[in-house]
Coordinates of C-alpha atoms and ligand atoms in Angstrom, one line a residue:
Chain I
X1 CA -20.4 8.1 -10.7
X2 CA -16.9 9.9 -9.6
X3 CA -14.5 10.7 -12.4
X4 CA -11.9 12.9 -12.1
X5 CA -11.8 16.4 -13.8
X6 CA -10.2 16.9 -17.2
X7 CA -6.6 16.6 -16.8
X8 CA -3.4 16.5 -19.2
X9 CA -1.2 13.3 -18.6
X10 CA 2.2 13.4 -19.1
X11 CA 4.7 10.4 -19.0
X12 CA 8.4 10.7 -17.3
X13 CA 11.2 8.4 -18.6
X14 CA 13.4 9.6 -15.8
X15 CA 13.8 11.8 -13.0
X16 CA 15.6 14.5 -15.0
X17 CA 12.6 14.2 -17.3
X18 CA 10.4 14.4 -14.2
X19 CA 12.3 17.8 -13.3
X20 CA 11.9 19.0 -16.8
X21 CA 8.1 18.8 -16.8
X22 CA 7.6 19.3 -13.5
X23 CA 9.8 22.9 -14.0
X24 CA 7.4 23.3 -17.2
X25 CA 4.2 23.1 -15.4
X26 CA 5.1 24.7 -12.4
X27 CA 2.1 24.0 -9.3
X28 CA -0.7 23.0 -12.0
X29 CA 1.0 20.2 -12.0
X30 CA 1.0 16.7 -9.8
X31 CA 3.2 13.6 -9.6
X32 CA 1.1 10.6 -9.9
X33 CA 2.6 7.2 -8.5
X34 CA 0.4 4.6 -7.6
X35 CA -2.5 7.0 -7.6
X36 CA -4.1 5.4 -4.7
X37 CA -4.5 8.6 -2.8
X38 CA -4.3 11.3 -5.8
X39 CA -6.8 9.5 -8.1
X40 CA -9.6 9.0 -5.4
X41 CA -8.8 13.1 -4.3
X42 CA -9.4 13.9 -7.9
X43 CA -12.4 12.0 -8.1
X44 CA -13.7 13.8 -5.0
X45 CA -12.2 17.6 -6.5
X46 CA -10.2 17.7 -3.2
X47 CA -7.3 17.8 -5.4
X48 CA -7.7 19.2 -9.0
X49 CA -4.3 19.4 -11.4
X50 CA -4.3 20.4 -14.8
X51 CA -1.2 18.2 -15.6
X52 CA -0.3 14.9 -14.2
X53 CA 3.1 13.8 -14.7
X54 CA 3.2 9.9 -14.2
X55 CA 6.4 8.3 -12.7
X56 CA 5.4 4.8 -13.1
X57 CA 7.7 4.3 -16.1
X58 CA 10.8 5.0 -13.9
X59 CA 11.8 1.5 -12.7
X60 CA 14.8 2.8 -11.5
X61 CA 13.0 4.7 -8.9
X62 CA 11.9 1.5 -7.8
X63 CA 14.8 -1.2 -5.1
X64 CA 15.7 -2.1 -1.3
X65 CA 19.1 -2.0 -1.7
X66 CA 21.3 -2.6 1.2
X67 CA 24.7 -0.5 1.2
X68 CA 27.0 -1.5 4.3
X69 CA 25.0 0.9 7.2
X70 CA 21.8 1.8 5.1
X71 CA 18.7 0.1 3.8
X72 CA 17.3 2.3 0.4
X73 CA 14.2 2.4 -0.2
X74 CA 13.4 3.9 -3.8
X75 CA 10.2 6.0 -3.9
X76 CA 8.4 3.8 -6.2
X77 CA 8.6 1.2 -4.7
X78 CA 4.9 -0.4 -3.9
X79 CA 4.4 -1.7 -0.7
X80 CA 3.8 -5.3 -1.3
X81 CA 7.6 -5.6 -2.4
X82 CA 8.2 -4.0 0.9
X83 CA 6.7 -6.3 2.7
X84 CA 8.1 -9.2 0.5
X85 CA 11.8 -8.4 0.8
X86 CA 13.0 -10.2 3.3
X87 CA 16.3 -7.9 3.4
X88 CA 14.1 -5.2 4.8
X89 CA 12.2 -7.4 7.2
X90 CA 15.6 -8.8 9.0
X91 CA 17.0 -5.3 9.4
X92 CA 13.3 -3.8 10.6
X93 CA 10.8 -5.8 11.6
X94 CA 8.7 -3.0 11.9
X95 CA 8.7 -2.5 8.2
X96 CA 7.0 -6.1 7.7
X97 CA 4.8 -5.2 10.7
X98 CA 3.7 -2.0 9.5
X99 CA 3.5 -3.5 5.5
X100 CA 1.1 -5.9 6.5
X101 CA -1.5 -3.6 8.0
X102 CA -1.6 -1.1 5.2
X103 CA -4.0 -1.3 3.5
X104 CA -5.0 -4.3 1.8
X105 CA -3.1 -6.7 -0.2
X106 CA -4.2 -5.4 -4.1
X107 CA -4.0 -1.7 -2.6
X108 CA -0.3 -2.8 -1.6
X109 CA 0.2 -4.2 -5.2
X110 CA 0.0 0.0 -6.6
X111 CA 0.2 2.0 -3.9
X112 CA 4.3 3.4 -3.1
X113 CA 6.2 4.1 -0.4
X114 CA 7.3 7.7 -1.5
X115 CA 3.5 8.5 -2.6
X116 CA 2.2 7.4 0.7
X117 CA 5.2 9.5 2.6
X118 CA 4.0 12.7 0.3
X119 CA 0.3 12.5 0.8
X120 CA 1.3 13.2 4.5
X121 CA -2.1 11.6 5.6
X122 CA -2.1 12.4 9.4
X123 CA -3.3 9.1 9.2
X124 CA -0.5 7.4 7.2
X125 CA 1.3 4.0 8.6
X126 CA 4.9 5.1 7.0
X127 CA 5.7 8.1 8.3
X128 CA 5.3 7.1 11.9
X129 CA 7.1 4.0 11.1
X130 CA 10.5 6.1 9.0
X131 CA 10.0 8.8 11.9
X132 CA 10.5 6.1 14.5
X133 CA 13.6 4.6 12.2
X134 CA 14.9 8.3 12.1
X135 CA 15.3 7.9 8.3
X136 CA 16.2 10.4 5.8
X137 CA 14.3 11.0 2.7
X138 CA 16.2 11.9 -0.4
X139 CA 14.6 15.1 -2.3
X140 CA 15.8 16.0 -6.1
X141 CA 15.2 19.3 -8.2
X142 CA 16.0 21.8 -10.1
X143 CA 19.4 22.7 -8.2
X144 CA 20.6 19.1 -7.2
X145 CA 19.6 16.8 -4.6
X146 CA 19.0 17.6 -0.8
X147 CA 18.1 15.0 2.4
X148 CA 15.8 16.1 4.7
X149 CA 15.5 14.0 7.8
X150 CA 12.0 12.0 8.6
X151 CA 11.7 14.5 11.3
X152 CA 11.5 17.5 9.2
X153 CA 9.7 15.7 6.2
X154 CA 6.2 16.9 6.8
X155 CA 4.9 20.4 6.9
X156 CA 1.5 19.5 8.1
X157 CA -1.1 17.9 7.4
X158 CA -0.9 16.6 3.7
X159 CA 1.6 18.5 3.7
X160 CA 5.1 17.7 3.4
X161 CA 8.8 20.4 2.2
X162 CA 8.8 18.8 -1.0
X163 CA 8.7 22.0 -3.2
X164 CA 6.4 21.7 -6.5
X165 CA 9.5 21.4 -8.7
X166 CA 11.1 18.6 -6.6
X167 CA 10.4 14.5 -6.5
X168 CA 11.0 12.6 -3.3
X169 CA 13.6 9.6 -4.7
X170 CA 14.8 7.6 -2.1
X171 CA 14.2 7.0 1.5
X172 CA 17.4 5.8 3.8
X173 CA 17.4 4.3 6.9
X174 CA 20.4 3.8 9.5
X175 CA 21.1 0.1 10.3
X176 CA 22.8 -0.3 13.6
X177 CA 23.5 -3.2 15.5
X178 CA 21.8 -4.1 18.8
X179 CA 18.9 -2.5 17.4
X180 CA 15.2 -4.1 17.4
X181 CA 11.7 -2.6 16.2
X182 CA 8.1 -3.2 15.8
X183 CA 4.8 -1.7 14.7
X184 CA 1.3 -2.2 16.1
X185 CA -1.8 -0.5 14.6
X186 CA -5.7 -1.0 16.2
X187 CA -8.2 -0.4 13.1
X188 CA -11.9 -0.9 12.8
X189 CA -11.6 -3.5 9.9
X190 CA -9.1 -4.9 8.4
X191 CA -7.4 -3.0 5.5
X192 CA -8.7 0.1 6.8
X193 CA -6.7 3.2 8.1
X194 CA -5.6 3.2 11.5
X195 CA -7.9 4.5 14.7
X196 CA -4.4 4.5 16.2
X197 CA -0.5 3.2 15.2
X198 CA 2.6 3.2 17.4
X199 CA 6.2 2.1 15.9
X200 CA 9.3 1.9 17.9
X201 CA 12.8 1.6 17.1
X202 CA 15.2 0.6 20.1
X203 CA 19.1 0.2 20.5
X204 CA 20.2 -1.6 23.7
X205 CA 23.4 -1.6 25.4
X206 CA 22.6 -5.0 27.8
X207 CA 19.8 -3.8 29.2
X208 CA 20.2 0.2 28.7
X209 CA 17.9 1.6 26.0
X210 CA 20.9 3.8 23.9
X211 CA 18.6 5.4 21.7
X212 CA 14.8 5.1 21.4
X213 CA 12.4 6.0 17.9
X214 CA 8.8 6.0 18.9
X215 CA 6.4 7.2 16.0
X216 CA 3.0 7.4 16.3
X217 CA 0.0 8.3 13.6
X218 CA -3.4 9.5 13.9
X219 CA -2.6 11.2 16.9
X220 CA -1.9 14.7 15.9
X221 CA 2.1 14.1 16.8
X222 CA 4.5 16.4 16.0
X223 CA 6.4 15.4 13.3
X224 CA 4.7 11.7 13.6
X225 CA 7.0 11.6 16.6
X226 CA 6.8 11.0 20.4
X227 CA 9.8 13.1 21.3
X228 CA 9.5 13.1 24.7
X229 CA 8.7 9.8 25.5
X230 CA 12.4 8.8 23.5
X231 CA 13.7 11.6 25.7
X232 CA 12.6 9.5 28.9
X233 CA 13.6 6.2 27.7
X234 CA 17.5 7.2 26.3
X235 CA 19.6 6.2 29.1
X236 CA 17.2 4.3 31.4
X237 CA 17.2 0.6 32.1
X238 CA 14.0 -1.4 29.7
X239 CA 12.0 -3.0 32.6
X240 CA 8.0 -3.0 32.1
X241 CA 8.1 -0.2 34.4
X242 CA 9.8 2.5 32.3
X243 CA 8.4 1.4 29.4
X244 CA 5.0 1.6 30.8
X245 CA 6.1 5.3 31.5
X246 CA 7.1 6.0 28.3
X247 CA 3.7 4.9 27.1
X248 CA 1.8 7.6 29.4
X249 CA 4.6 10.2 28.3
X250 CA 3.4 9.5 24.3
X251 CA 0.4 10.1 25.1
X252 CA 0.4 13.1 27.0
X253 CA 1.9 14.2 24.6
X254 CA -0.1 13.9 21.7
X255 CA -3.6 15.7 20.3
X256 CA -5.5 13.4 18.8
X257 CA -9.0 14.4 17.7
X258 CA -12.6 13.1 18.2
X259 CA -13.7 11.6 14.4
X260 CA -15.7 8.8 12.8
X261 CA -12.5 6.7 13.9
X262 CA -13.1 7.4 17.2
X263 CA -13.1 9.9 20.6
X264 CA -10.2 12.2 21.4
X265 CA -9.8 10.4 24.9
X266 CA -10.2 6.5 23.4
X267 CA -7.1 7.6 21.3
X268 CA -5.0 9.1 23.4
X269 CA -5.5 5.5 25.6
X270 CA -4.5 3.5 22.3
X271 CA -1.8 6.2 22.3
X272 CA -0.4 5.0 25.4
X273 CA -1.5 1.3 25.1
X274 CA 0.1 0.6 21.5
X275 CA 3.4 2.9 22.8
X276 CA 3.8 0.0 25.6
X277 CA 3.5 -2.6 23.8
X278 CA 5.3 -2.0 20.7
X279 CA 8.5 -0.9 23.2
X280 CA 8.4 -4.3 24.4
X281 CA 7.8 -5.9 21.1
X282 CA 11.1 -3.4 20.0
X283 CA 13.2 -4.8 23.5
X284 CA 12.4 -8.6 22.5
X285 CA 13.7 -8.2 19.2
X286 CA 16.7 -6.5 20.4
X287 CA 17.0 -9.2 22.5
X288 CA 17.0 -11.8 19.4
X289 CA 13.3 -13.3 20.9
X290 CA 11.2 -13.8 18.2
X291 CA 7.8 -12.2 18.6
Chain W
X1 CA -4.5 10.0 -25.6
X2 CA -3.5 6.9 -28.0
X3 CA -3.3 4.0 -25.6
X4 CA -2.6 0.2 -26.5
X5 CA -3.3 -2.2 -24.3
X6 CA -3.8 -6.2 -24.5
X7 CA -6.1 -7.4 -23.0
X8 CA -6.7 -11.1 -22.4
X9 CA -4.4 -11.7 -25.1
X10 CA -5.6 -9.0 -27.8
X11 CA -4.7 -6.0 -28.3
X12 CA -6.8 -3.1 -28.2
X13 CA -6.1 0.9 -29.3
X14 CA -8.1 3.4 -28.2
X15 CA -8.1 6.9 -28.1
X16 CA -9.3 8.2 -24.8
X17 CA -9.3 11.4 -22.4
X18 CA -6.4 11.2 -19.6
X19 CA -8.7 11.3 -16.6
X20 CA -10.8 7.8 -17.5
X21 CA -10.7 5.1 -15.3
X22 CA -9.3 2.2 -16.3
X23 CA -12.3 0.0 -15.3
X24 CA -14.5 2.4 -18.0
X25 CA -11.8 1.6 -20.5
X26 CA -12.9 -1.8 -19.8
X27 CA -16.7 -1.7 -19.6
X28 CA -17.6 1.4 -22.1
X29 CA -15.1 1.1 -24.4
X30 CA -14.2 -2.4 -25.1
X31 CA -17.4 -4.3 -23.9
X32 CA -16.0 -6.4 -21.0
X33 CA -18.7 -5.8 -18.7
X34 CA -17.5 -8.9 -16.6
X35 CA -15.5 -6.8 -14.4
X36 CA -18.0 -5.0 -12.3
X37 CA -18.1 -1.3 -10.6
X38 CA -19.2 -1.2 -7.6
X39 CA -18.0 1.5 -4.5
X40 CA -16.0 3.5 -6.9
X41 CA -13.6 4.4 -3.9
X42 CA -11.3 1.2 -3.9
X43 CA -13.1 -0.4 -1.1
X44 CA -15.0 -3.1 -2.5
X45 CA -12.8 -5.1 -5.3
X46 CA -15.6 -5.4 -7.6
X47 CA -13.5 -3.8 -10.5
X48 CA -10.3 -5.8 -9.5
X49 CA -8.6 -7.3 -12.8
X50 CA -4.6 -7.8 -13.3
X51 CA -2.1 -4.8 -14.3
X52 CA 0.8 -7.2 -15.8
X53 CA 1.4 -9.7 -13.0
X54 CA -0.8 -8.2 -10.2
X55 CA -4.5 -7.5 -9.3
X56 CA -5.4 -4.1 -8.7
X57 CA -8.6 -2.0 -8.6
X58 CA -9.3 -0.7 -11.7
X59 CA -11.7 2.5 -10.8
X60 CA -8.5 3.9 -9.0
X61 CA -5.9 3.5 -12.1
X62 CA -6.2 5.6 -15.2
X63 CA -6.5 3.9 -18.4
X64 CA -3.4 5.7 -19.9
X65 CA -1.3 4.3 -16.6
X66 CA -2.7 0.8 -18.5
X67 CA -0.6 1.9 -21.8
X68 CA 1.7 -0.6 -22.7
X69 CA 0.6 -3.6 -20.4
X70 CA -1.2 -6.5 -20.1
X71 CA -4.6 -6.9 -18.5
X72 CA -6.0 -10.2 -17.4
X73 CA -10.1 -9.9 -16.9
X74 CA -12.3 -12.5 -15.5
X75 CA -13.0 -12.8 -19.8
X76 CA -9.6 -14.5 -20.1
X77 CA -9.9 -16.6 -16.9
X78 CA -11.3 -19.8 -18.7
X79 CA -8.9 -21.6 -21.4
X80 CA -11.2 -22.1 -24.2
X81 CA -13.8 -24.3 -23.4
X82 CA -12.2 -25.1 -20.0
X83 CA -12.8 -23.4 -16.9
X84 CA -9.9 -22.3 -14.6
X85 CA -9.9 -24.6 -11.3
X86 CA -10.8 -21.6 -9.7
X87 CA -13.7 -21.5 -11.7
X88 CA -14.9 -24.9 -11.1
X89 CA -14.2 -24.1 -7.4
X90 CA -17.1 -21.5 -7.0
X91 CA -19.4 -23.4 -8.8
X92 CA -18.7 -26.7 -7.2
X93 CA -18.7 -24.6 -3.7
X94 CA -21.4 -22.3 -4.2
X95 CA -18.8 -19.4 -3.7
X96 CA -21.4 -16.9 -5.5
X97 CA -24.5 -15.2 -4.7
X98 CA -25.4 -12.4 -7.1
X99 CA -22.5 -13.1 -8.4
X100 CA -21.3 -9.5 -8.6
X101 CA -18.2 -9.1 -6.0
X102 CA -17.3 -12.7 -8.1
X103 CA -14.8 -11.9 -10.8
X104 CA -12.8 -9.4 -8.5
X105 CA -12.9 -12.6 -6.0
X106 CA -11.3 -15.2 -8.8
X107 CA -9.2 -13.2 -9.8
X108 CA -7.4 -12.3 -6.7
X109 CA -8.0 -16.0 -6.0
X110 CA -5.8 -16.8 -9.4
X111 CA -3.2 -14.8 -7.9
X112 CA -2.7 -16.0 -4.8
X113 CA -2.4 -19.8 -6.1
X114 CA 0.5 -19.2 -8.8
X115 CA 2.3 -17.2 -5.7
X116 CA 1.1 -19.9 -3.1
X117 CA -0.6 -23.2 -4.4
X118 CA -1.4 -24.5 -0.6
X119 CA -2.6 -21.7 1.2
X120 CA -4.4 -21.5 4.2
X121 CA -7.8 -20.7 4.8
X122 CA -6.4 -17.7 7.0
X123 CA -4.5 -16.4 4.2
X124 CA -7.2 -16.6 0.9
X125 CA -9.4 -14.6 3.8
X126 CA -6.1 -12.1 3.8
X127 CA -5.8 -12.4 0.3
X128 CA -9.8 -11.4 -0.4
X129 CA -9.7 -9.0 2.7
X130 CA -9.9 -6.0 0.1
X131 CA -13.1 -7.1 -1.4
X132 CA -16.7 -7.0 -0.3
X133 CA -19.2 -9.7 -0.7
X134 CA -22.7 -8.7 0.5
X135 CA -24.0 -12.6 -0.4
X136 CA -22.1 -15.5 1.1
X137 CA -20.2 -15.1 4.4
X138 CA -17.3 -15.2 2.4
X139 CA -17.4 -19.0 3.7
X140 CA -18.1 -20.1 0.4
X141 CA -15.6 -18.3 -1.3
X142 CA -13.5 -19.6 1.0
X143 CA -14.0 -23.1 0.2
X144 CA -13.9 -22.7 -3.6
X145 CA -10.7 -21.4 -3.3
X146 CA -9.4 -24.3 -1.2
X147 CA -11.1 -26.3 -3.6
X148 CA -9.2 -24.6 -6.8
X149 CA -6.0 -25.2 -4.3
X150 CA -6.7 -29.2 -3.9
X151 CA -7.8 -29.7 -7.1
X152 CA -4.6 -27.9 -8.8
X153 CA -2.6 -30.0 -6.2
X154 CA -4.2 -33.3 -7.8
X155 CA -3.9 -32.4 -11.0
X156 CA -0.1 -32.1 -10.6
X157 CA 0.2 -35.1 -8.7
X158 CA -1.2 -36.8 -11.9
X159 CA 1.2 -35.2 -14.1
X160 CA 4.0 -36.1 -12.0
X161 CA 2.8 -39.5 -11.8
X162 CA 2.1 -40.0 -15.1
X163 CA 5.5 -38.9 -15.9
X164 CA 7.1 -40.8 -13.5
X165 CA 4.7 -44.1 -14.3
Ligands
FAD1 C1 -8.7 1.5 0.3 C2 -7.4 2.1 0.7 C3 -6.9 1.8 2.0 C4 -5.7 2.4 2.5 N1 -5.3 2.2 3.7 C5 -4.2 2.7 4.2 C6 -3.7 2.5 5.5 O1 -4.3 1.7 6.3 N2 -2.6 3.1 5.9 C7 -1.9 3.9 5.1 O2 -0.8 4.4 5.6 N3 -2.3 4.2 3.9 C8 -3.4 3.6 3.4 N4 -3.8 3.9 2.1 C9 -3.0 4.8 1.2 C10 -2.1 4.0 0.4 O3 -1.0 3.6 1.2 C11 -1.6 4.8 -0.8 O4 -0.8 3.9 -1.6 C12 -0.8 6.0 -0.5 O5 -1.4 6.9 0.3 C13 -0.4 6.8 -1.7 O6 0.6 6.1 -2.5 P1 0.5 6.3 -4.1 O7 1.8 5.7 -4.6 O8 -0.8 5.7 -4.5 O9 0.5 7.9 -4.3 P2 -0.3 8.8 -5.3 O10 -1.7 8.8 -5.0 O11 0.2 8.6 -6.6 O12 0.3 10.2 -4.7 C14 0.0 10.8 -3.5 C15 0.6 12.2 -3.4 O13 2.0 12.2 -3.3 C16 2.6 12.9 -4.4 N5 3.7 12.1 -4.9 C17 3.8 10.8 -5.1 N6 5.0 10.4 -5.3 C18 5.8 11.5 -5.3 C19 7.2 11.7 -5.4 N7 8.1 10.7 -5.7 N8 7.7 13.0 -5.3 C20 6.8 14.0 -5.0 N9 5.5 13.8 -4.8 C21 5.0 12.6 -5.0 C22 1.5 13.0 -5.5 O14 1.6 14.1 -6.3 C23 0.2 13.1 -4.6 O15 0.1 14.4 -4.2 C24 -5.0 3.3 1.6 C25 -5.5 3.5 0.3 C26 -6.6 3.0 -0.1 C27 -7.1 3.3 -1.5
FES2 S1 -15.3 -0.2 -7.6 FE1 -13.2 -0.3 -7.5 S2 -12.9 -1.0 -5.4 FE2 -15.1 -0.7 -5.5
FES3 S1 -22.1 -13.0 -4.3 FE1 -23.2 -11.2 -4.1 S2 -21.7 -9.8 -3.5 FE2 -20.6 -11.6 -3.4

């Protein structure tokens, strides 16, 4: 039988009442959203707090709002609304794509967008889908507010620059026009983690890639980012071709690991496989095909 | 910790330590033993029961996160003497085995038919893709749920007849 340790609980009303316990406590304690990843870590003593301050109660934390060039994204919100707002889905498909491969659906009913971003799983769906969306994730504490962009979000593995006196609120992403973007993930089940993911985000100019997002997870990519594969694309014309390129790029790129989820090598092909086609699922969508 | 929950209608208080699940609250403490524990690492839906309006898995939600809300077990499925279709369903279908990934199963099924009264058998498989059955194929379940779906459909047809008529 796994239980977690003894452990105080603490309920916060708001996110200044967050920051006041969370100042109170200091590192002993840990935010607890959805609990999806900290309750199973605490059953397992991977991760042991003294004091867990709950942010459930703050429904405010919890919208897709769309402002005239940004979708928000509030941290608590669980990914099954995610995947049911259909404002989200027009403006980035790859939100819906990615949405309905996390996980599975009663996971999606608890689990949050903002805890899933701050467990900084190498594995996780989200990042490498807001790190091909070039978002920016909105940090409070003590001192104010700060945004840090999705590039810069993680620190490592489960590790992300959200300080211990600080709550991630809000997660923005740009909306421009001409813009189209997908996500495809390979798994060994379904509901289960990814062996391999690959999200693109694409602006065209006719048929000139402008600016290209490519985020990839369980690959060991920095920042849950293919940097140099955008670097290749930006400028150059989308035929198969260069796209096809930009796969091989991604995954040279990458250092993926040999793990129950698979060898080092059969990732890196995924890598460069699930790169390809999501860039032409991204350049169909920009083209207003429906895929 | 005071917590007050209601549970298939009633409410329950309970004192209880911060770190217990919610699905011991449940078995331990207030003798619903119908939801089941089965992985313990919110793989197999054994323990699923409703938090408000959704299903979730209760051996990965504390019972104090429960404080407040309403809980739907597969206790408060049945309206008095009367089975939920969904009920009827597995037994008309044969949608159990053991038995023991079953209440999870109708009570996701319950969801999924006030969100989507006509689904199709692609999506109750989505719908029941977080649970495990070890028993049936999941054909079965399948097929009761369908069942629950045509027989709900029938039933309103009735109503709407009758009221029409
Ligand atoms: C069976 C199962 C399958 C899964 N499959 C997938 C999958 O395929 N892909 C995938 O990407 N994920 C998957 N997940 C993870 C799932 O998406 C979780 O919901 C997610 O990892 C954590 O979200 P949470 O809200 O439950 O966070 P919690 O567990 O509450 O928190 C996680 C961490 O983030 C911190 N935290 C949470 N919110 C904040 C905040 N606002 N500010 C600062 N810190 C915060 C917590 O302190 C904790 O350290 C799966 C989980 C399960 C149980
Ligand atoms: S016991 Fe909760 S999911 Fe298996
Ligand atoms: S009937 Fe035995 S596990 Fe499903």
């Amino acid at each position: 039988m796994q239980v977690p340790a003894q452990v105080e609980y603490e309920r916060a009303g708001s996110v200044e009442h967050a920051l006041t316990l969370l100042a109170r406590y200091g590192p002993a304690a840990r935010v607890l959203a959805g609990g999806h990843s900290l309750i199973p870590m605490m059953k397992l003593r991977l991760a042991q707090p003294e004091v867990l301050i709950d942010i459930n109660g703050i429904t405010d934390l919890c919208y897709i709002n769309l402002t005239g060039t940004q979708l928000r994204i509030g941290t608590l919100t669980r990914h099954a609304q995610l995947l049911e707002s259909s404002v989200a889905g027009e403006h980035f498909a790859i939100l819906h794509d990615a949405e309905r491969v996390i996980a599975d659906p009663i996971v999606r009913n608890w689990g949050t967008v903002g805890g899933s971003l701050c467990q900084a799983d190498p594995s996780e769906d989200l990042s490498a889908a807001f790190a091909a969306m070039k978002g920016t994730m909105i940090i409070h504490g003590p001192d104010g507010s700060r945004e840090v962009s999705a590039r810069e979000f993680h620190a490592g593995p489960y590790e992300t620059v959200v300080g211990s006196s600080e709550l991630l609120t809000e997660i923005r992403l740009p909306i421009r026009p001409g813009g189209g973007s997908g996500y495809r993930k390979v798994s060994r089940r379904a509901g289960d983690w990814p062996v391999v993911a690959a999200g693109a985000a694409l602006l065209l100019d006719g048929d000139v890639i402008t600016d290209a997002g490519i985020g990839l997870t369980a690959v060991g990519a920095t920042h849950f980012a293919a940097a140099e594969a955008e670097g290749f694309l930006r400028g150059r014309t989308a035929t198969p071709q260069t796209l096809a390129r930009a796969g091989q790029i991604a995954a040279e790129n990458c250092r993926p690991v040999s793990d129950q989820r698979g060898p080092a090598d059969y990732k890196r092909h995924l890598a460069c496989e699930l790169t390809t086609r999501v860039l032409g699922v991204a350049v169909a969508r920009a083209r207003g095909l429906t895929t | 910790m005071k917590v007050t929950l209601t549970v298939n209608g009633t409410e329950y208080a309970r004192d209880v330590e911060p770190r217990l699940l919610l699905i011991h609250l449940l078995r331990d403490e207030l003798g619903l033993t119908g939801s089941h524990w089965g992985c313990d690492t919110s793989n197999c839906g054994a323990c699923v029961v409703w938090l408000d309006d959704t299903p979730v898995k209760s051996c990965t939600v504390l019972a104090v996160m429960a404080d407040g809300r309403r809980v739907l077990t597969v206790e408060g499925l049945a309206n008095g003497a009367s089975l939920d279709p969904v009920q009827q369903g597995f037994a008309q279908c044969h949608g159990l085995q053991c038995g023991f990934c079953t209440p999870g199963m109708m009570l996701t099924a319950r969801w999924l038919l006030n969100n989507n009264p006509h689904p199709s058998p692609y999506q109750v498989r989505e719908a029941i893709s977080g649970q495990v059955c070890r028993c049936t194929g999941y054909e079965n379940i399948v097929k009761a749920v369908l069942w629950a779906a045509e027989y709900e459909a029938a039933e309103h047809g009735a109503a709407e007849h009758g009221a029409g008529g």
